[in-house]
Short mmCIF file of N, CA and C in Angstrom, two decimals:
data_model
loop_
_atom_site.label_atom_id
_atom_site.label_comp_id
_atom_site.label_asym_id
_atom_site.label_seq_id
_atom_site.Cartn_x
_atom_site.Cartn_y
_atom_site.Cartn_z
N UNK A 10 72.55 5.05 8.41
CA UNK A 10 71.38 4.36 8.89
C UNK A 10 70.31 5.37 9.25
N UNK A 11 69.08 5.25 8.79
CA UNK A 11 68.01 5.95 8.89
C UNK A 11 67.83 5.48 10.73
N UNK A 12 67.41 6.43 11.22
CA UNK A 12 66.96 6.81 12.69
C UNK A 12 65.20 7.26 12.50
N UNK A 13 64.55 6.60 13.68
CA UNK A 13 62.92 6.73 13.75
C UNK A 13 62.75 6.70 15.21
N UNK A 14 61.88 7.44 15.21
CA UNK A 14 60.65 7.95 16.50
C UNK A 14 60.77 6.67 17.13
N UNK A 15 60.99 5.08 16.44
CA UNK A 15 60.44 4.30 17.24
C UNK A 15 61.80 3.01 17.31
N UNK A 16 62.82 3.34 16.60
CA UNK A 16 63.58 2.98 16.66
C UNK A 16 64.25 2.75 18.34
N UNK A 17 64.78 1.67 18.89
CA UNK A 17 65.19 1.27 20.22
C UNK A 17 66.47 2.13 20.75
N UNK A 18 66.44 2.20 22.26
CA UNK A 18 67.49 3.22 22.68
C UNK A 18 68.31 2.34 23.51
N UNK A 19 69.22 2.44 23.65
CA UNK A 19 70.21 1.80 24.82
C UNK A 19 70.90 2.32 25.25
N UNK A 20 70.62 2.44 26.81
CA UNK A 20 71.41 3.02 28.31
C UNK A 20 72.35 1.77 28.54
N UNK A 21 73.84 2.56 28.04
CA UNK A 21 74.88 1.95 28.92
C UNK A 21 75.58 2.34 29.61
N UNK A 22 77.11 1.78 29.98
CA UNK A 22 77.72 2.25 30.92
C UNK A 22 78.67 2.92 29.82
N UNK A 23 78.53 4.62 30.19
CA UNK A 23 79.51 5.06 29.07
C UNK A 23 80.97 5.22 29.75
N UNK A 24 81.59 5.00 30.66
CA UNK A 24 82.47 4.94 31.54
C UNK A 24 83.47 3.82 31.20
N UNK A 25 82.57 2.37 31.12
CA UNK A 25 83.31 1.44 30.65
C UNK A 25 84.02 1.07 28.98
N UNK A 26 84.89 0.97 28.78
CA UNK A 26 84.90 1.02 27.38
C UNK A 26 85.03 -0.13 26.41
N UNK A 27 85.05 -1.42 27.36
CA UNK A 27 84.19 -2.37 26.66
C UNK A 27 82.32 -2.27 26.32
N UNK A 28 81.85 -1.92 27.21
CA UNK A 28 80.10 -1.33 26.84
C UNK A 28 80.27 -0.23 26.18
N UNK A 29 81.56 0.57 25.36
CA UNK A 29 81.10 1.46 24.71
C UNK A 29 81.26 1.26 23.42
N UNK A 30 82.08 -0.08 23.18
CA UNK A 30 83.22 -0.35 21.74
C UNK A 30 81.63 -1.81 21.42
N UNK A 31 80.89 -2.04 22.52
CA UNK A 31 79.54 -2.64 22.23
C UNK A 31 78.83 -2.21 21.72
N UNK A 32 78.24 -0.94 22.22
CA UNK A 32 77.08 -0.22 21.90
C UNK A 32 77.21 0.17 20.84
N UNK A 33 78.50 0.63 20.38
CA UNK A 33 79.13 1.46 18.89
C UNK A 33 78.57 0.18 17.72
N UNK A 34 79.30 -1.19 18.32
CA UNK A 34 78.56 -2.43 17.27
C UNK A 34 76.95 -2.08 17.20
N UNK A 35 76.27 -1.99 18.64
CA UNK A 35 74.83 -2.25 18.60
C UNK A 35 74.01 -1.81 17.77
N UNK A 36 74.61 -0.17 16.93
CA UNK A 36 74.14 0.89 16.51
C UNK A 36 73.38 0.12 14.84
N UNK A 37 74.25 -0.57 14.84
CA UNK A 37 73.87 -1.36 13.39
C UNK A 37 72.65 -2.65 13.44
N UNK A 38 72.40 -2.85 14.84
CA UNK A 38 70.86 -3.23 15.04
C UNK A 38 69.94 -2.21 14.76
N UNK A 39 69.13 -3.03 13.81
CA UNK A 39 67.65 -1.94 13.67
C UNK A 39 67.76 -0.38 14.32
N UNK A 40 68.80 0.02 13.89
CA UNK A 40 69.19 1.75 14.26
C UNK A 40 68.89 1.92 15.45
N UNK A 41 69.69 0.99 16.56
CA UNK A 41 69.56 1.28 17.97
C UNK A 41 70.62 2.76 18.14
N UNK A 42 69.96 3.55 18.96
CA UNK A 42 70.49 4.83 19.54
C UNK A 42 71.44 4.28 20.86
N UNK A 43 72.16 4.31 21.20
CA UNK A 43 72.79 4.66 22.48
C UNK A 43 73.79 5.55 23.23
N UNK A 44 73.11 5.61 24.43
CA UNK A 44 72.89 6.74 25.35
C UNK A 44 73.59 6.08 26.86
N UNK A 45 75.12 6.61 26.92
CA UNK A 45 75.75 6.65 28.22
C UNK A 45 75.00 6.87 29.45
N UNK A 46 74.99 6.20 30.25
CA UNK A 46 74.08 6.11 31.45
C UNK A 46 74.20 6.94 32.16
N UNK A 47 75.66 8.01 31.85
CA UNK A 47 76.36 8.94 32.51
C UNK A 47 75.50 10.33 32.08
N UNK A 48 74.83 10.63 31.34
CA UNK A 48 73.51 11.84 30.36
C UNK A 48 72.91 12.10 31.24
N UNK A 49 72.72 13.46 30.98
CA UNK A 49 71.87 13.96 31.68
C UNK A 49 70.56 13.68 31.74
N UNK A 50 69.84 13.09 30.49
CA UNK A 50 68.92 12.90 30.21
C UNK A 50 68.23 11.45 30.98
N UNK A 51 69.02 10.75 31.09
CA UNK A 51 68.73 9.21 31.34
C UNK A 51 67.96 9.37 32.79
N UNK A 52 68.60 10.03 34.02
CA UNK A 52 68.06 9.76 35.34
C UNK A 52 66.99 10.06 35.28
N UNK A 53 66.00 11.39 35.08
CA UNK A 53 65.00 11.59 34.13
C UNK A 53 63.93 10.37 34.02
N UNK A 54 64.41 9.71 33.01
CA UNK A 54 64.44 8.35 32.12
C UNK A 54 63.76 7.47 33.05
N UNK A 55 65.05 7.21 34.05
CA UNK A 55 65.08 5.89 34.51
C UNK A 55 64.11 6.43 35.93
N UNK A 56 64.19 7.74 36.22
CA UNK A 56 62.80 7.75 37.76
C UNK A 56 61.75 7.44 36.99
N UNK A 57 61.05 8.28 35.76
CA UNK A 57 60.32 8.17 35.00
C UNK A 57 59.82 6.63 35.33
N UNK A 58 60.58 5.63 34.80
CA UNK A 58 60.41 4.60 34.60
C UNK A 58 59.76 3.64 35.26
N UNK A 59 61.05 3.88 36.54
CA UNK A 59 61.43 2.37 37.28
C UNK A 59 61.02 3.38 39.45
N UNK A 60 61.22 4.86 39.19
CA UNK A 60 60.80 5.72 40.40
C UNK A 60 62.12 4.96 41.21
N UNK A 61 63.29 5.00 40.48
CA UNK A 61 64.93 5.32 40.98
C UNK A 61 65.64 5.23 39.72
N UNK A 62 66.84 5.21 40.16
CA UNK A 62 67.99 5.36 39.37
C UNK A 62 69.08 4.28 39.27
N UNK A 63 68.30 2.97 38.51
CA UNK A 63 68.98 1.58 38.65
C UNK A 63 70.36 1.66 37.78
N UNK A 64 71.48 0.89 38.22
CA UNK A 64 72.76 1.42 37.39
C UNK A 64 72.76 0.26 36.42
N UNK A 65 71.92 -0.07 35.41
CA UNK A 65 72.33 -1.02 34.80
C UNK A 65 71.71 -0.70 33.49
N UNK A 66 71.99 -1.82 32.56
CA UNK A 66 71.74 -1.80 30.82
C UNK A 66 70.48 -1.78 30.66
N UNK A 67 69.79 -0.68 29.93
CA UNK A 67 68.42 -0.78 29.84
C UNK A 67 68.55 -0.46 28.17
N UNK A 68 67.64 -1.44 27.45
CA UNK A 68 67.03 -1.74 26.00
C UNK A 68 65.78 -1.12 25.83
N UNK A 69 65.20 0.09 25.58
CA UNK A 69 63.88 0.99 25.36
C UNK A 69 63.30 0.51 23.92
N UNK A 70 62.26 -0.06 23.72
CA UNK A 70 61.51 -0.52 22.48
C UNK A 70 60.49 0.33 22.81
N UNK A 71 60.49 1.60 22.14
CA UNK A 71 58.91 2.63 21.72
C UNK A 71 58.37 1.81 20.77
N UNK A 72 58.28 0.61 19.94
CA UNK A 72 57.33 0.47 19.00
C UNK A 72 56.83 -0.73 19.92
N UNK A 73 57.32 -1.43 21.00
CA UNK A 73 56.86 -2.35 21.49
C UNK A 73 56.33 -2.05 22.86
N UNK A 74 56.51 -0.87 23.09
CA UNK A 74 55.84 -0.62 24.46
C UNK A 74 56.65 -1.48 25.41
N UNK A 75 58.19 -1.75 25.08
CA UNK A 75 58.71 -2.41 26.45
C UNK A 75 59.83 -1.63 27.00
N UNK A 76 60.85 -2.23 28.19
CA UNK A 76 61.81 -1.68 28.55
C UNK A 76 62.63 -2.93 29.31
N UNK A 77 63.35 -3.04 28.37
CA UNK A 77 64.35 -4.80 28.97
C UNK A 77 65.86 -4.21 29.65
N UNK A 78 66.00 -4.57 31.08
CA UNK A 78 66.68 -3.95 32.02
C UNK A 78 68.07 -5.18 32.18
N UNK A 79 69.40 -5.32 32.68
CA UNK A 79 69.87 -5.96 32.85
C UNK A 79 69.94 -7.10 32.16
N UNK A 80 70.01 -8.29 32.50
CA UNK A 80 69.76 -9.98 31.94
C UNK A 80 68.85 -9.62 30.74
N UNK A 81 67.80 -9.13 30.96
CA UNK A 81 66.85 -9.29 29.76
C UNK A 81 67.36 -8.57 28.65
N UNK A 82 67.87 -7.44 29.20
CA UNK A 82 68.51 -6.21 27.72
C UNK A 82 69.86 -7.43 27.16
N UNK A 83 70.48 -8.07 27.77
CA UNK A 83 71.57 -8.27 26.84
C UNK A 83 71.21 -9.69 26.22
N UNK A 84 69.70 -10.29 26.72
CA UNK A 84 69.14 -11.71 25.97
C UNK A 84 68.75 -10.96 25.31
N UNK A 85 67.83 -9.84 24.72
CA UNK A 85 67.37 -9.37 23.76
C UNK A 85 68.06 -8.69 22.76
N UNK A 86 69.33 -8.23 23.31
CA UNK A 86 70.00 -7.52 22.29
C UNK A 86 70.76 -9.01 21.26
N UNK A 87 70.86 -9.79 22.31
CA UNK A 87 71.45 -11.06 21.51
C UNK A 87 70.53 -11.19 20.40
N UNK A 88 69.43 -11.41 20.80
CA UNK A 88 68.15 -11.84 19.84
C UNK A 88 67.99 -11.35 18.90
N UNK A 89 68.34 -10.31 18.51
CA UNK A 89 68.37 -9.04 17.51
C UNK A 89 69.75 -9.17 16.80
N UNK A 90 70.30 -9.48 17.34
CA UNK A 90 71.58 -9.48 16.77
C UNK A 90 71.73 -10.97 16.13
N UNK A 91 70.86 -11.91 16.22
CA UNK A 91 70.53 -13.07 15.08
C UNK A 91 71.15 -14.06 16.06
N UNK A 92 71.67 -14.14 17.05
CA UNK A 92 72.81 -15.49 17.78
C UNK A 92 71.75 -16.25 18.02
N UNK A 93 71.85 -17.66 17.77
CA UNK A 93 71.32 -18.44 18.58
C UNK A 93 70.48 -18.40 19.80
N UNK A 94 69.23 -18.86 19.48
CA UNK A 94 68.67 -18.83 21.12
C UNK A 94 69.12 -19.38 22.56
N UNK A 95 70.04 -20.32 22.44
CA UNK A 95 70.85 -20.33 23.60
C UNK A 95 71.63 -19.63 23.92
N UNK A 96 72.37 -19.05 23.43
CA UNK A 96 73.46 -17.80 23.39
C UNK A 96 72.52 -16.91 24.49
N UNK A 97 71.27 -16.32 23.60
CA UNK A 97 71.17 -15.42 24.13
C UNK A 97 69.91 -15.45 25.90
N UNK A 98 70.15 -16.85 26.16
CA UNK A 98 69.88 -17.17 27.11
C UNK A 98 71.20 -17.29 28.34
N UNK A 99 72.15 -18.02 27.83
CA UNK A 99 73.13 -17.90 28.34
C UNK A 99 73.92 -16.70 28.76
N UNK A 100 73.55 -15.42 27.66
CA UNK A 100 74.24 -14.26 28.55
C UNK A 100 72.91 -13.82 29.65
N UNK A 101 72.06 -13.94 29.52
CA UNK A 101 70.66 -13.82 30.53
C UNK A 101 71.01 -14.37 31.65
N UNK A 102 71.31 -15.91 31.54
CA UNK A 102 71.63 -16.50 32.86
C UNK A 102 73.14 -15.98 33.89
N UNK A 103 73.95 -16.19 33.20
CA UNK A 103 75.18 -15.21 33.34
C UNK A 103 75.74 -13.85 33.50
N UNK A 104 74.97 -13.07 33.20
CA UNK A 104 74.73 -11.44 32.96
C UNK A 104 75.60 -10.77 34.46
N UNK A 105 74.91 -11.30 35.78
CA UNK A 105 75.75 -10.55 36.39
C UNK A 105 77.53 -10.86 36.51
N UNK A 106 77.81 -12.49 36.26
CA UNK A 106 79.09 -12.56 36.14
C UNK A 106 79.56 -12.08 35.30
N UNK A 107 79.40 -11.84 34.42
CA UNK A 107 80.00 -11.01 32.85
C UNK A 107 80.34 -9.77 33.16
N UNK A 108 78.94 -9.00 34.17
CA UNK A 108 78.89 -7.76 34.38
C UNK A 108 80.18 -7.31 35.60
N UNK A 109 80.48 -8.36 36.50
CA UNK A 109 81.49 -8.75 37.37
C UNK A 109 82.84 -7.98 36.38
N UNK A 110 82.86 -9.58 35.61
CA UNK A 110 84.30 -9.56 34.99
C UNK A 110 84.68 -8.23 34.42
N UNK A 111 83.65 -7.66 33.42
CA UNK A 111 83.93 -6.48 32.53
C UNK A 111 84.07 -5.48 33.57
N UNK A 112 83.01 -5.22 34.87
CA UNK A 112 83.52 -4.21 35.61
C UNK A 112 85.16 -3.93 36.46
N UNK A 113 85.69 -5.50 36.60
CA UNK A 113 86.75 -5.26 37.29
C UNK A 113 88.03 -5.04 36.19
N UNK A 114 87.74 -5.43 35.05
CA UNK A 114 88.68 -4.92 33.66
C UNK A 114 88.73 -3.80 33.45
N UNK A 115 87.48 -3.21 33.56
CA UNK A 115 87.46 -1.48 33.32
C UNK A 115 87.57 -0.91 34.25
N UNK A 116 87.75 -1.23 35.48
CA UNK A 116 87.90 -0.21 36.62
C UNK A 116 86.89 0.25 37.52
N UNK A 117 85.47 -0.21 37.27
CA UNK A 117 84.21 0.69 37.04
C UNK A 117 84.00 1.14 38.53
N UNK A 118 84.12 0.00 39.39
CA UNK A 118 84.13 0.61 40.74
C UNK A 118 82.60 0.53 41.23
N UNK A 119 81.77 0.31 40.35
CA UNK A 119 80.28 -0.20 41.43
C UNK A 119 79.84 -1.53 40.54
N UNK A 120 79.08 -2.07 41.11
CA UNK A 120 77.96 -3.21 40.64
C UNK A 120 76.60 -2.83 40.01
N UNK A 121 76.47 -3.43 39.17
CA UNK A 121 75.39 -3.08 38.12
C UNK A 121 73.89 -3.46 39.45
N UNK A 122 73.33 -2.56 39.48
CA UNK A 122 71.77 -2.86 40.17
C UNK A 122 71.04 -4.34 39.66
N UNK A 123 70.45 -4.82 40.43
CA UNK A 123 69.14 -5.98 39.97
C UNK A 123 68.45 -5.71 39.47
N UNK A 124 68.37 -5.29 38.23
CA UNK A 124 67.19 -5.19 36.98
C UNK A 124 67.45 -6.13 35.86
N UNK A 125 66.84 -7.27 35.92
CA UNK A 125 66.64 -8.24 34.85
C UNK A 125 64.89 -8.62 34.36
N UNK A 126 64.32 -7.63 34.30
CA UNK A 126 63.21 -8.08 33.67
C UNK A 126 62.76 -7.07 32.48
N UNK A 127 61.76 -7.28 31.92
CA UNK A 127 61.06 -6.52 30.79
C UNK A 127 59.64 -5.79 31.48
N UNK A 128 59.86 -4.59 31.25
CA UNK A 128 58.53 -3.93 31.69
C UNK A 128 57.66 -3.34 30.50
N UNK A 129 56.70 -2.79 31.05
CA UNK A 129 56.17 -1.82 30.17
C UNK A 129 56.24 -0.72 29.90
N UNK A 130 56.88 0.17 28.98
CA UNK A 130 57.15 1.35 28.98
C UNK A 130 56.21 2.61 29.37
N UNK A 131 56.34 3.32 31.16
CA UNK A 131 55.43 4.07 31.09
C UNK A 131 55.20 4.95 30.27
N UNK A 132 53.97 5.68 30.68
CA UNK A 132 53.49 6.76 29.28
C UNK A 132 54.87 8.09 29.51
N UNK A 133 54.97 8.68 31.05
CA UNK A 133 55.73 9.13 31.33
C UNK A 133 57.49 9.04 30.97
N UNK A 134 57.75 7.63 31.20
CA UNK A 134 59.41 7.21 30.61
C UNK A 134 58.72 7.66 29.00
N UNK A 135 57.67 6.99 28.34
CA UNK A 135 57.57 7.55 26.80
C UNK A 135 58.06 8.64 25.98
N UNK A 136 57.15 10.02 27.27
CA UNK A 136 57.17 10.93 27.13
C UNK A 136 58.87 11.98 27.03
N UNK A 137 60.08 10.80 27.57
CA UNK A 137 61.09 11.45 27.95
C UNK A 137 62.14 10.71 26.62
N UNK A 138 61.87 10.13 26.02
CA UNK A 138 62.76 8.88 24.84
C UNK A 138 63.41 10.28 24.05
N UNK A 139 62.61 11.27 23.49
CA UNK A 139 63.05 12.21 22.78
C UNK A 139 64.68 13.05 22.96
N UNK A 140 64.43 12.92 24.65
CA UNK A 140 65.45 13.64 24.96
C UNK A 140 66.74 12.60 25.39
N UNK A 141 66.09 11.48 25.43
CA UNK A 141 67.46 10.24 25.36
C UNK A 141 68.02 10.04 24.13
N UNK A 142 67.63 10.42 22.71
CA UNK A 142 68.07 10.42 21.75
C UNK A 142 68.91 11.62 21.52
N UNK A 143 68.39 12.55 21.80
CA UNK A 143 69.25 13.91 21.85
C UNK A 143 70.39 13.62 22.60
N UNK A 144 70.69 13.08 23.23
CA UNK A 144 72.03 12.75 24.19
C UNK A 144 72.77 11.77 23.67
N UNK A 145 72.14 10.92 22.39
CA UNK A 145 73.06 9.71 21.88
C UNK A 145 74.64 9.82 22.19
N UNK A 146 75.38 8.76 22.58
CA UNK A 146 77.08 9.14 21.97
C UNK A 146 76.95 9.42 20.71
N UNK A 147 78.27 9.94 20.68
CA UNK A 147 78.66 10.27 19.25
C UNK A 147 79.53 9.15 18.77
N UNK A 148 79.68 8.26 17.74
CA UNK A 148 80.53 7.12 17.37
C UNK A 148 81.98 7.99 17.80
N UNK A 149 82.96 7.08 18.26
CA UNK A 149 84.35 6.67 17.89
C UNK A 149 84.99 7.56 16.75
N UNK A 150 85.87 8.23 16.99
CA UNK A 150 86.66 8.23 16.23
C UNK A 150 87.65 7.17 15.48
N UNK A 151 87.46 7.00 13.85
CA UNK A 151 88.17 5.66 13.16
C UNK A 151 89.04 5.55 13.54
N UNK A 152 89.97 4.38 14.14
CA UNK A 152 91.40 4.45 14.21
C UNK A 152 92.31 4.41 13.51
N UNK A 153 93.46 5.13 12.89
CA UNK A 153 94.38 4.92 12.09
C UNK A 153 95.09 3.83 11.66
#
């Protein structure tokens, strides 16, 4: 898959390994990059952004000038990913119970922050996308 300047980034939880066996799917959306929340690069990122360090799923669109945080990142990633518009309302509405369940499956040990909206990507967070790509995971090794 061809990768671009403007192609979308996604901060997850690289810790959990249901959000990581996700993001690995996500990669095959419109050449989304993703970037473990655990990078060096991201906090950076996310003061840049938001001026803290929110622990949750953030969706970076450089060609759209947005930044969809929590609820909104996983209605939009739905959206992209072709599901139904209820679907991807329903993980929006639901998002922190999901985020509940998957955290106590994986172990994760904190709660995802309150970020469910879409912002505007500052010029500053802009200025830092370069080096969130440089930090991408690396896919999975195939399993035998």
């Amino acid at each position: 898959m061809v990768e671009d300047a403007n192609s979308p980034v996604l901060i997850f939880d690289g810790d959990c390994p249901y959000c990581s066996i996700a993001a690995v799917a996500l990669r095959r959306l419109e050449g989304v990059v993703a970037v473990p929340w655990e990078a060096d690069p991201v906090g950076p990122f996310l003061d840049a952004q938001f001026g803290a360090r929110p622990f949750a799923m953030v969706l970076i669109d450089p060609r759209e000038g947005r930044v969809y945080a929590g609820g909104a990142a996983a209605e939009e990633l739905a959206t992209r990913a072709g599901t139904p518009g209820i679907v991807g309302g329903l993980v929006r509405d639901n998002y922190d119970r999901i985020a509940d369940v998957v955290g106590t499956l994986s172990g994760r040990g904190r709660d995802p922050d309150a970020y469910h909206e879409t912002y505007a990507l500052t010029p500053d967070a802009r200025d830092l996308i370069g080096d969130l790509r440089a930090a991408a995971s690396d896919p999975p090794e195939p399993m035998a």
